mmCIF file of C-alpha atoms in Angstrom:
data_model
loop_
_atom_site.group_PDB
_atom_site.id
_atom_site.type_symbol
_atom_site.label_atom_id
_atom_site.label_comp_id
_atom_site.label_asym_id
_atom_site.label_seq_id
_atom_site.Cartn_x
_atom_site.Cartn_y
_atom_site.Cartn_z
ATOM 1 C CA UNK F 1 22.514 -29.794 42.161
ATOM 2 C CA UNK F 2 21.334 -26.777 44.144
ATOM 3 C CA UNK F 3 24.090 -24.672 42.586
ATOM 4 C CA UNK F 4 22.876 -25.470 39.040
ATOM 5 C CA UNK F 5 19.286 -24.603 40.010
ATOM 6 C CA UNK F 6 20.409 -21.290 41.490
ATOM 7 C CA UNK F 7 22.391 -20.403 38.341
ATOM 8 C CA UNK F 8 19.485 -21.294 36.044
ATOM 9 C CA UNK F 9 16.972 -19.274 38.133
ATOM 10 C CA UNK F 10 19.354 -16.300 38.198
ATOM 11 C CA UNK F 11 19.790 -16.515 34.425
ATOM 12 C CA UNK F 12 16.010 -16.610 33.829
ATOM 13 C CA UNK F 13 15.566 -13.679 36.225
ATOM 14 C CA UNK F 14 18.120 -11.672 34.245
ATOM 15 C CA UNK F 15 16.153 -12.391 31.062
ATOM 16 C CA UNK F 16 12.976 -10.974 32.617
ATOM 17 C CA UNK F 17 14.688 -7.961 34.189
ATOM 18 C CA UNK F 18 13.998 -5.597 31.224
ATOM 19 C CA UNK F 19 10.276 -6.344 31.567
ATOM 20 C CA UNK F 20 10.206 -4.628 34.963
ATOM 21 C CA UNK F 21 10.956 -1.254 33.419
ATOM 22 C CA UNK F 22 8.782 -1.751 30.323
ATOM 23 C CA UNK F 23 5.756 0.050 31.762
ATOM 24 C CA UNK F 24 7.571 3.204 32.785
ATOM 25 C CA UNK F 25 6.668 6.223 30.692
ATOM 26 C CA UNK F 26 9.261 8.756 29.683
ATOM 27 C CA UNK F 27 6.824 11.308 28.346
ATOM 28 C CA UNK F 28 6.731 14.990 28.842
ATOM 29 C CA UNK F 29 4.030 16.231 31.196
ATOM 30 C CA UNK F 30 3.024 18.958 28.743
ATOM 31 C CA UNK F 31 0.240 18.327 26.253
ATOM 32 C CA UNK F 32 1.279 18.535 22.653
ATOM 33 C CA UNK F 33 -0.728 20.855 20.400
ATOM 34 C CA UNK F 34 -0.627 19.756 16.773
ATOM 35 C CA UNK F 35 -1.615 23.241 15.655
ATOM 36 C CA UNK F 36 1.726 24.498 16.919
ATOM 37 C CA UNK F 37 3.526 22.813 14.004
ATOM 38 C CA UNK F 38 4.327 25.177 11.166
ATOM 39 C CA UNK F 39 3.869 23.723 7.707
ATOM 40 C CA UNK F 40 6.145 25.114 5.047
ATOM 41 C CA UNK F 41 4.630 24.689 1.604
ATOM 42 C CA UNK F 42 7.227 24.381 -1.078
ATOM 43 C CA UNK F 43 6.176 25.997 -4.317
ATOM 44 C CA UNK F 44 7.823 23.900 -6.971
ATOM 45 C CA UNK F 45 6.640 24.341 -10.504
ATOM 46 C CA UNK F 46 7.180 21.424 -12.831
ATOM 47 C CA UNK F 47 8.397 22.569 -16.212
ATOM 48 C CA UNK F 48 7.775 20.225 -19.095
ATOM 49 C CA UNK F 49 9.226 20.603 -22.545
ATOM 50 C CA UNK F 50 5.848 20.337 -24.263
ATOM 51 C CA UNK F 51 2.348 21.760 -24.091
ATOM 52 C CA UNK F 52 0.185 19.413 -22.002
ATOM 53 C CA UNK F 53 -3.079 21.017 -23.187
ATOM 54 C CA UNK F 54 -2.720 19.205 -26.511
ATOM 55 C CA UNK F 55 -2.981 15.840 -24.770
ATOM 56 C CA UNK F 56 -5.881 16.578 -22.413
ATOM 57 C CA UNK F 57 -9.606 16.603 -23.208
ATOM 58 C CA UNK F 58 -11.476 19.887 -23.548
ATOM 59 C CA UNK F 59 -12.481 21.525 -20.249
ATOM 60 C CA UNK F 60 -10.228 19.170 -18.321
ATOM 61 C CA UNK F 61 -10.162 19.903 -14.594
ATOM 62 C CA UNK F 62 -7.812 17.714 -12.522
ATOM 63 C CA UNK F 63 -9.444 18.858 -9.278
ATOM 64 C CA UNK F 64 -12.950 17.892 -10.330
ATOM 65 C CA UNK F 65 -13.856 14.646 -8.663
ATOM 66 C CA UNK F 66 -16.538 13.182 -10.913
ATOM 67 C CA UNK F 67 -16.953 9.461 -11.244
ATOM 68 C CA UNK F 68 -19.743 8.425 -13.539
ATOM 69 C CA UNK F 69 -21.278 4.990 -13.357
ATOM 70 C CA UNK F 70 -21.061 4.862 -17.150
ATOM 71 C CA UNK F 71 -17.278 5.154 -16.955
ATOM 72 C CA UNK F 72 -16.999 1.850 -15.062
ATOM 73 C CA UNK F 73 -16.378 -1.028 -17.440
ATOM 74 C CA UNK F 74 -18.385 -4.055 -16.294
ATOM 75 C CA UNK F 75 -17.554 -7.454 -17.758
ATOM 76 C CA UNK F 76 -20.729 -9.496 -17.771
ATOM 77 C CA UNK F 77 -19.537 -12.413 -19.877
ATOM 78 C CA UNK F 78 -16.006 -13.750 -19.872
ATOM 79 C CA UNK F 79 -16.363 -15.507 -23.218
ATOM 80 C CA UNK F 80 -15.062 -13.634 -26.222
ATOM 81 C CA UNK F 81 -16.266 -14.449 -29.728
ATOM 82 C CA UNK F 82 -13.249 -14.338 -32.048
ATOM 83 C CA UNK F 83 -15.082 -15.373 -35.205
ATOM 84 C CA UNK F 84 -13.143 -18.617 -35.726
ATOM 85 C CA UNK F 85 -12.668 -21.929 -33.942
ATOM 86 C CA UNK F 86 -9.544 -21.795 -31.789
ATOM 87 C CA UNK F 87 -9.460 -25.621 -31.403
ATOM 88 C CA UNK F 88 -8.063 -25.838 -34.938
ATOM 89 C CA UNK F 89 -4.935 -24.001 -33.795
ATOM 90 C CA UNK F 90 -4.325 -25.861 -30.510
ATOM 91 C CA UNK F 91 -2.800 -29.314 -29.929
ATOM 92 C CA UNK F 92 -5.144 -32.270 -29.358
ATOM 93 C CA UNK F 93 -6.316 -32.546 -25.741
ATOM 94 C CA UNK F 94 -5.074 -29.062 -24.884
ATOM 95 C CA UNK F 95 -6.331 -27.841 -21.492
ATOM 96 C CA UNK F 96 -5.001 -24.491 -20.225
ATOM 97 C CA UNK F 97 -6.007 -25.336 -16.648
ATOM 98 C CA UNK F 98 -3.860 -28.470 -16.311
ATOM 99 C CA UNK F 99 -0.462 -27.873 -14.747
#
């Protein structure tokens, strides 16, 4: 019985062995300066086969960041008046919310 206990304790200890080295840090002692990274900007021009100015509004500026409150579409009422009674075109007892 003691032999089985020893084997099981040794096995559990082997499972926890990687946790002993988990807190060690393998970092360089030098501080890293993010400004030392050189950014290479790739100038790629997209060539389209048509004139995009025809499809844009006058004085269009893609870099202008205007958001007008009037451009937000608020839905105040979810009911829509269609001008006719839809019950005439649905089966009797129709309920769209019943599964």
